[in-house]
Structure formats: structure tokens, C-alpha cells
Short mmCIF file of C-alpha atoms in Angstrom, two decimals:
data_model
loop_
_atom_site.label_atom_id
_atom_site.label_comp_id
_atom_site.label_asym_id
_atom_site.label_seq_id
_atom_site.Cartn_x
_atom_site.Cartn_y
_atom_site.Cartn_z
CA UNK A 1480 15.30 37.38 59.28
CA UNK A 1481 12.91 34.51 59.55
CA UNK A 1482 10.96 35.78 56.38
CA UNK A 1483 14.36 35.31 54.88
CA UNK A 1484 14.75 31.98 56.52
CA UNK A 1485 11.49 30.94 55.13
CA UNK A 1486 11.57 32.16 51.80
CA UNK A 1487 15.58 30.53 51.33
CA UNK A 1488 13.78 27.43 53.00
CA UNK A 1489 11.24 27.50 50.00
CA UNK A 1490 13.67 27.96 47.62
CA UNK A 1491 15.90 24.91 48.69
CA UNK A 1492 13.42 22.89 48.87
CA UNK A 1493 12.32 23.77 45.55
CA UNK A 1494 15.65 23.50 44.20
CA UNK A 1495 15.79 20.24 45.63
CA UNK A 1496 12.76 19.44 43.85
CA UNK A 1497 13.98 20.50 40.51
CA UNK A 1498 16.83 18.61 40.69
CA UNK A 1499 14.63 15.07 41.82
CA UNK A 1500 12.38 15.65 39.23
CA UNK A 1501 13.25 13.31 36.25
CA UNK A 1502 13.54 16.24 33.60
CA UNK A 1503 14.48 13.08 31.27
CA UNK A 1504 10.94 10.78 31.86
CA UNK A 1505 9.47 13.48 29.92
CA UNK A 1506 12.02 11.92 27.16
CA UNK A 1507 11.62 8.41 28.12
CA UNK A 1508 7.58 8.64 28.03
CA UNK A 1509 8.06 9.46 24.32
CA UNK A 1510 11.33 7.18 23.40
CA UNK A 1511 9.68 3.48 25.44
CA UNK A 1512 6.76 3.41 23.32
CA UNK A 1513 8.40 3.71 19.95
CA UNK A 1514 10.80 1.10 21.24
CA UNK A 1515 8.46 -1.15 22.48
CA UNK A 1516 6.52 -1.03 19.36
CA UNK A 1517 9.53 -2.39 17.20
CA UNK A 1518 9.65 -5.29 19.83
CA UNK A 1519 5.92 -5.93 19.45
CA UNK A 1520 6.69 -6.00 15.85
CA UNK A 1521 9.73 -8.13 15.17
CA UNK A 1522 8.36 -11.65 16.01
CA UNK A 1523 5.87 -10.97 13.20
CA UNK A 1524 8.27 -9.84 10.64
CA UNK A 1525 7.50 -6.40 10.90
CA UNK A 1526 10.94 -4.38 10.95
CA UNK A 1527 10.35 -0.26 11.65
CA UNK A 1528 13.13 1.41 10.32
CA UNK A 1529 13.23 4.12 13.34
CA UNK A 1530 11.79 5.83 15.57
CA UNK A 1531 10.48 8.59 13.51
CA UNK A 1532 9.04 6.00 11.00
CA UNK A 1533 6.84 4.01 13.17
CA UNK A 1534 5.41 8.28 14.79
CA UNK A 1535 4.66 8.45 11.23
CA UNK A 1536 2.64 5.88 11.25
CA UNK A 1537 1.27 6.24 14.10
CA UNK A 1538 -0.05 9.66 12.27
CA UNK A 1539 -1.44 8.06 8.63
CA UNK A 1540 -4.59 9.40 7.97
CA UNK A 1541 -4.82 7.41 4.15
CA UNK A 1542 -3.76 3.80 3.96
CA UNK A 1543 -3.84 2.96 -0.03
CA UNK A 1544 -3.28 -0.80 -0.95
CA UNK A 1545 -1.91 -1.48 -4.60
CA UNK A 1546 -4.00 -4.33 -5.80
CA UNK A 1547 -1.80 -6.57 -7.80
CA UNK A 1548 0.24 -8.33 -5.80
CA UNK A 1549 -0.62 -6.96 -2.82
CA UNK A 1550 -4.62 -7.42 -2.69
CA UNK A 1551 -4.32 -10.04 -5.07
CA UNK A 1552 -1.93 -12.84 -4.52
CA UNK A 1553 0.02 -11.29 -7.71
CA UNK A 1554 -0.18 -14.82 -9.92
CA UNK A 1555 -3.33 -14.23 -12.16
CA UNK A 1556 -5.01 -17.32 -14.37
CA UNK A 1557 -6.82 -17.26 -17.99
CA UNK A 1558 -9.82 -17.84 -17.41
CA UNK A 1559 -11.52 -17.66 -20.52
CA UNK A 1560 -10.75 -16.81 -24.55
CA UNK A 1561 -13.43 -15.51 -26.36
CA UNK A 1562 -12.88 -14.54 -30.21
CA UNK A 1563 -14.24 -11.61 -32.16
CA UNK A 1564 -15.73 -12.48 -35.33
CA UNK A 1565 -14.05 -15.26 -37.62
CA UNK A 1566 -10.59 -14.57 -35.58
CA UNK A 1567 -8.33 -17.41 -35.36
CA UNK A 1568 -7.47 -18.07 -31.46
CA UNK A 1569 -4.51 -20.25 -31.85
CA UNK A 1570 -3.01 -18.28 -33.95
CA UNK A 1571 -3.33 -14.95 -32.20
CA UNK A 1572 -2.59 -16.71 -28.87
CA UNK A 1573 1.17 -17.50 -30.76
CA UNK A 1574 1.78 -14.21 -31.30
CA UNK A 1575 0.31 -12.88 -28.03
CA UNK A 1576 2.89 -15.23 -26.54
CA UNK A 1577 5.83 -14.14 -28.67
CA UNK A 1578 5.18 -10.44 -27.76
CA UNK A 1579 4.84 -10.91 -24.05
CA UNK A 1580 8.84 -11.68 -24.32
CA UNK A 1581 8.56 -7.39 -24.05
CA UNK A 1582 7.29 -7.78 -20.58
CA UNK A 1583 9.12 -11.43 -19.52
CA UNK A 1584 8.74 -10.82 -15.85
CA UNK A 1585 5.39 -9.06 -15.56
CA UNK A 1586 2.80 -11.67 -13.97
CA UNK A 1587 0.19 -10.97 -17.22
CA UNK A 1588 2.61 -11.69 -19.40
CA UNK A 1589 3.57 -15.22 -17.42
CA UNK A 1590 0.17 -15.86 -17.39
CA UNK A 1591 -0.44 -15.69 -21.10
CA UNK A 1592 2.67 -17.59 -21.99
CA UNK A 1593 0.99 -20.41 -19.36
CA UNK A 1594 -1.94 -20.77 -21.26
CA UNK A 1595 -0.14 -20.71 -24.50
CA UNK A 1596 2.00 -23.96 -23.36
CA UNK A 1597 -1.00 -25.68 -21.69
CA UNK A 1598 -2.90 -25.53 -24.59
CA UNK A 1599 0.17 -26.54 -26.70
CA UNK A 1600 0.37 -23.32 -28.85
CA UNK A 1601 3.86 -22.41 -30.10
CA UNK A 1602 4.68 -18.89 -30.21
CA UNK A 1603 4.61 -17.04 -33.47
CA UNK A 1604 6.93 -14.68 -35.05
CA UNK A 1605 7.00 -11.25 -34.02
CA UNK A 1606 8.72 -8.57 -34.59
CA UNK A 1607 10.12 -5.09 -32.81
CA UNK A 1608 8.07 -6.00 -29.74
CA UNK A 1609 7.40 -3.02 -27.35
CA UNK A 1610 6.37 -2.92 -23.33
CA UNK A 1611 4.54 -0.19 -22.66
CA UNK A 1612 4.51 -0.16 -18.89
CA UNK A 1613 0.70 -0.16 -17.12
CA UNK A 1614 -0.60 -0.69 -20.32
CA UNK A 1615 0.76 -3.84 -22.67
CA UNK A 1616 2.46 -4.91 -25.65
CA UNK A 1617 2.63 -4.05 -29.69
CA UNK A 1618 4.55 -5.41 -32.05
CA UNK A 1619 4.51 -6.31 -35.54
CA UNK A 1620 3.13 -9.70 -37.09
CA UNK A 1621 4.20 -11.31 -40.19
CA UNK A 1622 3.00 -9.15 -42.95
CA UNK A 1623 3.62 -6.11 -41.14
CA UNK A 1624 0.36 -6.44 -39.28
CA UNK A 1625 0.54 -4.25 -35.94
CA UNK A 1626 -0.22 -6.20 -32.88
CA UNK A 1627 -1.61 -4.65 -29.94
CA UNK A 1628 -2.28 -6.74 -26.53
CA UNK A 1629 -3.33 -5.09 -23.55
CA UNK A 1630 -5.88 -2.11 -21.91
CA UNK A 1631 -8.22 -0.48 -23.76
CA UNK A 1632 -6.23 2.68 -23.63
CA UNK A 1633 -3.68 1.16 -24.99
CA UNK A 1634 -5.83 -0.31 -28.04
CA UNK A 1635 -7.03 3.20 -28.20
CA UNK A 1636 -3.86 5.25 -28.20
CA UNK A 1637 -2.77 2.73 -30.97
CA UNK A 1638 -5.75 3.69 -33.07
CA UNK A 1639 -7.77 0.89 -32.88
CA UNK A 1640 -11.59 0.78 -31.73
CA UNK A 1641 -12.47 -1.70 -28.69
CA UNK A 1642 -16.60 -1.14 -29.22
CA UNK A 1643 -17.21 -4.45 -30.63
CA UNK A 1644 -15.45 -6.21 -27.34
CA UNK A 1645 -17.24 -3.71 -24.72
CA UNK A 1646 -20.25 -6.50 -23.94
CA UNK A 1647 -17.86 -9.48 -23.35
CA UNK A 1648 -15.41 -6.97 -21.69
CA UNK A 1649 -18.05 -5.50 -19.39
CA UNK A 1650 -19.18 -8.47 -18.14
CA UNK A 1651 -15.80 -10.37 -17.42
CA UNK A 1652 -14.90 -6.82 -15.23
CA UNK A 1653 -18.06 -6.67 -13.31
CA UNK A 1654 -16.74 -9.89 -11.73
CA UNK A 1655 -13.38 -8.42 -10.87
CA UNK A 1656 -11.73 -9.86 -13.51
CA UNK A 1657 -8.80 -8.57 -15.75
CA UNK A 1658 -9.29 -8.05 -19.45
CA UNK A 1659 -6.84 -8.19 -22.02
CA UNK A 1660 -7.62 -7.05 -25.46
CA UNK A 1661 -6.13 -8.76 -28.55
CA UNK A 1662 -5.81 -6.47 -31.66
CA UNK A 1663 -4.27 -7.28 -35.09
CA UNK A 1664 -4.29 -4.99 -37.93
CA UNK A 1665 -6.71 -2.63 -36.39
CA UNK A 1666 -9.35 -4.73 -35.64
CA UNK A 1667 -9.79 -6.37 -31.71
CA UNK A 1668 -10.21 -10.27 -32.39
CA UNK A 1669 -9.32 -11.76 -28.89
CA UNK A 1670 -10.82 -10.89 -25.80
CA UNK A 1671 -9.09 -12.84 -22.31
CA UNK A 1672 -10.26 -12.63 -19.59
CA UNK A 1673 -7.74 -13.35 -15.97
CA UNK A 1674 -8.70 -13.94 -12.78
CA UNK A 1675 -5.79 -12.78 -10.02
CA UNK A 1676 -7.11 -14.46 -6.68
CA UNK A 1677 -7.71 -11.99 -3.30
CA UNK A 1678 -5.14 -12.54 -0.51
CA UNK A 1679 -6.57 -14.38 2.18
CA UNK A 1680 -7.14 -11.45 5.21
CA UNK A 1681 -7.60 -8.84 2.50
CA UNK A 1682 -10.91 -7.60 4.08
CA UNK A 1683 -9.72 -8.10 7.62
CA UNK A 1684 -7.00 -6.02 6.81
CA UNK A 1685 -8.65 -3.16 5.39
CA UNK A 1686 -11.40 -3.05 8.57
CA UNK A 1687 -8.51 -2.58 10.85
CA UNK A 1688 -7.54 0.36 9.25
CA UNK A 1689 -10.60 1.69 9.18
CA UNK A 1690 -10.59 1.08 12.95
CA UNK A 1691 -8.13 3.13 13.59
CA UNK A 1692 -9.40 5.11 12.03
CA UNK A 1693 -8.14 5.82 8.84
CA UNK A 1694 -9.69 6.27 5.30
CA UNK A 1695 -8.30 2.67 2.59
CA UNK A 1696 -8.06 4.15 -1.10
CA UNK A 1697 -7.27 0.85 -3.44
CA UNK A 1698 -5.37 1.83 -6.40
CA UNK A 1699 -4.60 -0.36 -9.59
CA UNK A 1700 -4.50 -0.03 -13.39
CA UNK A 1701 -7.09 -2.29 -14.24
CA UNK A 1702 -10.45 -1.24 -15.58
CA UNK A 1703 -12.58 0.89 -13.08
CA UNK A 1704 -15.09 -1.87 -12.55
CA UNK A 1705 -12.79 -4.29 -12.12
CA UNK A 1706 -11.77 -2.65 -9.16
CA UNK A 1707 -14.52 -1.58 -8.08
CA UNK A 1708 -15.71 -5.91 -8.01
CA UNK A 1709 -12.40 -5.83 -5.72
CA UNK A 1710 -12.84 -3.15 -3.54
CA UNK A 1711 -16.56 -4.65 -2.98
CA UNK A 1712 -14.83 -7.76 -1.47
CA UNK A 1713 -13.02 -5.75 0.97
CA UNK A 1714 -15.70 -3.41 1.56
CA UNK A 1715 -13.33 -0.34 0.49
CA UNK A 1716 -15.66 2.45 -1.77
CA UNK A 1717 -12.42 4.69 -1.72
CA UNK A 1718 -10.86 3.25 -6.01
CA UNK A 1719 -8.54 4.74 -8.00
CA UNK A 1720 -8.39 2.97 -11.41
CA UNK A 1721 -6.59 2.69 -14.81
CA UNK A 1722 -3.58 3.92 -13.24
CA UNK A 1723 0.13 4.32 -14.73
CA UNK A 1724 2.89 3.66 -12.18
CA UNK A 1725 3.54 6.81 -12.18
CA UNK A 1726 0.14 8.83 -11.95
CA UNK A 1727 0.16 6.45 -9.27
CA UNK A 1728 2.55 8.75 -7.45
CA UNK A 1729 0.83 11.49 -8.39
CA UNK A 1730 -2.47 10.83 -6.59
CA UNK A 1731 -0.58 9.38 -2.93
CA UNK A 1732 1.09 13.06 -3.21
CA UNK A 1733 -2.63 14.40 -3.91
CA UNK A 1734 -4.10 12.31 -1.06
CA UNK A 1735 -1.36 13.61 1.06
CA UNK A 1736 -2.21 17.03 0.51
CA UNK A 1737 -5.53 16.78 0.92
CA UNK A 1738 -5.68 14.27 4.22
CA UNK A 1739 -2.53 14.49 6.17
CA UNK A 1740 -0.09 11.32 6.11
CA UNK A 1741 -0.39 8.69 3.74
CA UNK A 1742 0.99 5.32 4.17
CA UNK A 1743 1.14 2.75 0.45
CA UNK A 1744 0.98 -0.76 0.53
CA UNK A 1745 2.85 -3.01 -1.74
CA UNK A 1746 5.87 -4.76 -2.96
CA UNK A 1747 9.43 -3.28 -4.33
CA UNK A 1748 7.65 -3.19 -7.71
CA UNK A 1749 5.46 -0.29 -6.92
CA UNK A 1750 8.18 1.65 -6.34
CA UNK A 1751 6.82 5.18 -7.87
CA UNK A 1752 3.88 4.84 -5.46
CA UNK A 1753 5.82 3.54 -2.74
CA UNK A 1754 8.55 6.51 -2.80
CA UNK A 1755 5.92 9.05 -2.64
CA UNK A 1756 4.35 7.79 0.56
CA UNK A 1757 4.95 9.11 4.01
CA UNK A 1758 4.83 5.71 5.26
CA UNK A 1759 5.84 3.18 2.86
CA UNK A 1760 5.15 -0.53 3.65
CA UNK A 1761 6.72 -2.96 1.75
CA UNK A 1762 5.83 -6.50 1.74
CA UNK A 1763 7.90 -9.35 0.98
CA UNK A 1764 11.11 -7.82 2.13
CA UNK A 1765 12.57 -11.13 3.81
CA UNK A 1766 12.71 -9.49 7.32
CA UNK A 1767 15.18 -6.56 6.64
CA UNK A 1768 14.08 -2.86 4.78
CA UNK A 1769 14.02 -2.74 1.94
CA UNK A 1770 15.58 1.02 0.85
CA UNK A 1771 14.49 3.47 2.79
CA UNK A 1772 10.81 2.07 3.45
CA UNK A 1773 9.46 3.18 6.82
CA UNK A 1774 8.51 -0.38 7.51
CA UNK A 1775 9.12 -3.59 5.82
CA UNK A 1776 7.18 -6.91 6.41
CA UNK A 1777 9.18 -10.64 6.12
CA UNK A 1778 6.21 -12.14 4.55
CA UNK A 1779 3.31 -11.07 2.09
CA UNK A 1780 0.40 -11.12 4.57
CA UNK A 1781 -1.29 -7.70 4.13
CA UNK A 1782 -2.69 -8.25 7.14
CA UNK A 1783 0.50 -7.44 9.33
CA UNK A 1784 0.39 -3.92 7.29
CA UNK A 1785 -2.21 -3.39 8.66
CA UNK A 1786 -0.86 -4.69 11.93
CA UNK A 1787 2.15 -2.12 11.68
CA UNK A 1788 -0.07 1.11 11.66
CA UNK A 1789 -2.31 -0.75 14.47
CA UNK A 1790 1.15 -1.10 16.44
CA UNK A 1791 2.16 2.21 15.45
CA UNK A 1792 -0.66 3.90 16.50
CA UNK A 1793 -0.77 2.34 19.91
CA UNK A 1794 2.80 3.35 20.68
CA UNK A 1795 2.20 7.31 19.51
CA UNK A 1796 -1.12 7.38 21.32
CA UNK A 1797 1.02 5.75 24.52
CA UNK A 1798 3.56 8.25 23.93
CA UNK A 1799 1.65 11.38 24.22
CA UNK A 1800 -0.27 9.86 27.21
CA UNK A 1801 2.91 9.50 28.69
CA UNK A 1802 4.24 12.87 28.14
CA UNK A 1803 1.54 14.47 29.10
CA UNK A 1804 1.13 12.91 32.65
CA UNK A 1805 5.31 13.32 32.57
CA UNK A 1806 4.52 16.98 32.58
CA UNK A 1807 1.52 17.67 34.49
CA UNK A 1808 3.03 15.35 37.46
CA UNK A 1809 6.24 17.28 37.41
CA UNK A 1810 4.51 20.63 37.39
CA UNK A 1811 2.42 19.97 40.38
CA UNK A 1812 5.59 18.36 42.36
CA UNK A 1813 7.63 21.78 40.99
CA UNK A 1814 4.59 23.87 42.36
CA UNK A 1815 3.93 22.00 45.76
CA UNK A 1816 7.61 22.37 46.14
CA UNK A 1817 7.54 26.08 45.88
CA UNK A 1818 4.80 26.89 47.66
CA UNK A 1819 6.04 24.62 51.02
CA UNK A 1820 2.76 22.09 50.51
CA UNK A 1821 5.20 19.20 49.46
CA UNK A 1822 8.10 18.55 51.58
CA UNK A 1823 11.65 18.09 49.10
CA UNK A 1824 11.63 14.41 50.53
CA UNK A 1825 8.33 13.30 49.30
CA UNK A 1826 8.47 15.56 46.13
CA UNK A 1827 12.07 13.26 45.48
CA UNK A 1828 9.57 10.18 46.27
CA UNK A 1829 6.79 11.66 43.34
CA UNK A 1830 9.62 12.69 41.46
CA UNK A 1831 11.07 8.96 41.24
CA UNK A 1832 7.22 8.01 40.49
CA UNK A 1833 6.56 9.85 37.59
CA UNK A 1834 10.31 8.70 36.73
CA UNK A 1835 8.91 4.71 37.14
CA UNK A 1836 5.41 5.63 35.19
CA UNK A 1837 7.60 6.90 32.38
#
């Protein structure tokens, strides 16, 4: 009978225990972080779009940073013109500016037409004038004369031979400068060289990531050594160059395969790379999100990116730290319970402690 007693004595009190023991901190300890991380967030501008967006994030494994307009403040400058032979630069410069009418919003193309009109060059006549996107312009000059202006790939695809330009090229790209070809009928004759400047905090934002850690790939569609010169300013070794927008896509799905989550930085423009991200990070999104990006910044400082996954990161490790101890506290106050080593009213005290550390 008292064995009885004894054992039903256990069992209340382990009931009792059971029922004091906050089966929900185990929740809370992984819920307060993630909430507390959008609140560390907002007065920077950083907006999460949930929960699950800023556990993501916690998780990246690959940050990759598009470079134009993200690295680089996204407003390049001619820097220099340097002609091929006998070539004409006025001239060409007209029609370079007439064609870029194909591409009227792309920052290249603004740039060219700038240096046109400071230089007081009226655009020529062109005609069926083409964008082809990542790459640059054709179109046809009076005469019939094809017009090419852009990559070398695109000279290339179009037939025409860039070997003569290759010194002057090289040399403008070792700097981290942009090159832009100018070809008419066949023959390269212009040879401009850009210079897009580096966001201030570029570098500071890439060594936070790599404190997380987490591996920074810089992708772009300029020439592999000019990206290379700008991954050198930000210490990043990680470049993947001469990119279309979408083989852009392609290799954040490839990085994702092969290291776990990736997160892409950038504006709305880079949407192919953006939407094939795991984390996508969108700068310049006036405080709000901008589709369905996991996390969208007010302003175009790269380095609160690279604040978000620093913020992110916190909050998942906090979570799991707070789950586990959730757990192992409860199990001990279940046990104690059970065996009679904890009495119900100080395993209701414990229980209201883990509750509070949660």
C-alpha cells in the first residue's frame, strides 16, 4: 500500500511537473531571436521579410556581390578615348551616341552619351539599332556600315577581330577599368575606357562576411581582369567574369549546389541572379521588399548586407542556444521530478526559469 502511495506520489508530482514545464519556451527560444533580429534591423533600413528568411540567412554559406551598382557606385565615367589607326573619334563617338538610344537606361550607355555632350559631339545617324543585353549595341551607319559597340564577345560574335585593341585594352583592365570596343565595318577603331568608382565600405563589407564565416564570390560581366583589379580592392580571390544576366543565375544555382545556401547582393536590376538566390538582398528598396526578396535594404550601403547576414546569424546561432538549454533544462526538471529528487514545487520554480531564459 505505501509502495503504491509512493509510486502515485511520484507520478503526481511528475505530472505536476509536466504540466509547469513551459512545453512552449522550447518555441519561444526559437521565435525571440528571429524577432529580435528584425528589430535590430529596422532602424538601419534593413526589412526581413519573415521569419524563415532571416534562418536562411542565418545559414548562407556563399555571399556573391554583383559589381555594378552594387560594388561600384553604378554611375561609371570615360576616362579616356584612344583611336585605332587613322579612325575619326568624333565621328564614331556620334554614332556610338546614336546607338546607345538601344540601351537608354543602362548606366554605359548614359555614360557615353555624357561624354558625347561634354565634348559637344552631336549624335549621328543610325539605323536598326540593337541592345544586346550583357554585351552592347550594333547598328547600321550611313552606308550600310555595321556598327558594333561593346565587349569583346560581342565584337567577336559579330565577326570582327579585337587583336589590334588587346594592348590598350589590357592595360586599361588591369586597373579595373571597363572597356568598350568601337567597331565599324569590321574593323575596331575606338577603344574607351570607364572608370565605375568602388562604394565606400566595399572591403569592410566583404571582411564581415568572411567573418562569419562565409566564402564572397564577385560576379560581373566585365572582362576577367577587370574584375579581378576589383576584387583585389576588396580582397575577394573568389571572380566570376564576362557574365550574361542570365548565366549569372546559372552559377548562384551552381554555388548553391556545391556550398549550401547562397545569399546575392544587388539591386532590382539583377533580377535573374537575384531570383535564384536563397537569400536575396536587395539594395535600394526604399525601406519596404521589394518582391519576394528575403531582405531588402532602404539605402545602397553594401555594408548593411553585410550587416543583415551578421544580424541573421546572431539570431539563428541565439536560437539554437536557446533551444537547446530549453530542452536539456526541461529534461532534467522532467527526470528529477520522476525520480522524487526535485520536489513538484521547485521543479514549477525551474520550470518558470527556463520559461524566463527563453
Amino acid at each position: 500500500m505505501s509502495q503504491g502511495g509512493g509510486l502515485a506520489g511520484r507520478l503526481a508530482a511528475a505530472a505536476a511537473a509536466l504540466l509547469a514545464v513551459p512545453l512552449l519556451a522550447v518555441r519561444r527560444g526559437s521565435d525571440s531571436p528571429l524577432v529580435a533580429a528584425g528589430l535590430a534591423g529596422a532602424p538601419r533600413g534593413i526589412v526581413f521579410l519573415n521569419g524563415r528568411a532571416v534562418e536562411n540567412a542565418g545559414n548562407v554559406a556563399v555571399a556573391a556581390f554583383m559589381s555594378r551598382g552594387t560594388v561600384t557606385t553604378g554611375h561609371p565615367e570615360v576616362l579616356e578615348v584612344a583611336t585605332i589607326g587613322d579612325a575619326d573619334a568624333e565621328e564614331l563617338l556620334g554614332l556610338t551616341m546614336a546607338a546607345q538610344h538601344a540601351a537608354p537606361s543602362h548606366p554605359i550607355a548614359l555614360a557615353l552619351q555624357r561624354y558625347g555632350a561634354s565634348k559637344g559631339i552631336a549624335p549621328g545617324n543610325v539605323r536598326r539599332a540593337t541592345y544586346h543585353a550583357g554585351r552592347g549595341v550594333s547598328a547600321l551607319a550611313p552606308g550600310s556600315k555595321a556598327l558594333v559597340v561593346g565587349t569583346r564577345q560581342l565584337l567577336l560574335d559579330e565577326g570582327v577581330s579585337v587583336a589590334v585593341a588587346d594592348a590598350v585594352a589590357g592595360r586599361a583592365e588591369e586597373r579595373g577599368h571597363t572597356v568598350v570596343f568601337v567597331a565599324l565595318d569590321g574593323r575596331v577603331r575606338l577603344v574607351v575606357t570607364l572608370q565605375d568608382p568602388v562604394r565606400i565600405g566595399a572591403r569592410a563589407a566583404a571582411q564581415r562576411v568572411f567573418d562569419l564565416p562565409a566564402e564572397v564570390v564577385l560576379m560581373s560581366g566585365d572582362h576577367r581582369s577587370t574584375v579581378e583589379a576589383l576584387g583585389q580592392q576588396m580582397d575577394v580571390t573568389h571572380v566570376k567574369a564576362e557574365l550574361l544576366p542570365e548565366e549569372r543565375a546559372l552559377e548562384v544555382r551552381r554555388l548553391g549546389e556545391s556550398s549550401g545556401h547562397v545569399a546575392v547582393v544587388g539591386r532590382v536590376q539583377d533580377v535573374e541572379a537575384l531570383g535564384a538566390a536563397d537569400v536575396p538582398i536587395v539594395l535600394g528598396a526604399a525601406g519596404g521588399i521589394e518582391g519576394e526578396a528575403a531582405v531588402a535594404l532602404a539605402n545602397e550601403d553594401i555594408r548593411d548586407a553585410a550587416a543583415a547576414l551578421f544580424i541573421a546569424r546572431a539570431a539563428r546561432t541565439e536560437a539554437l542556444r536557446s533551444v537547446i538549454a530549453s530542452v536539456v533544462c526541461g529534461a532534467v526538471v522532467v527526470t528529477g521530478s520522476m525520480l522524487g529528487f526535485i520536489p513538484p514545487v521547485v521543479a514549477a520554480l525551474l520550470a518558470l526559469g527556463v520559461d524566463a531564459f527563453a
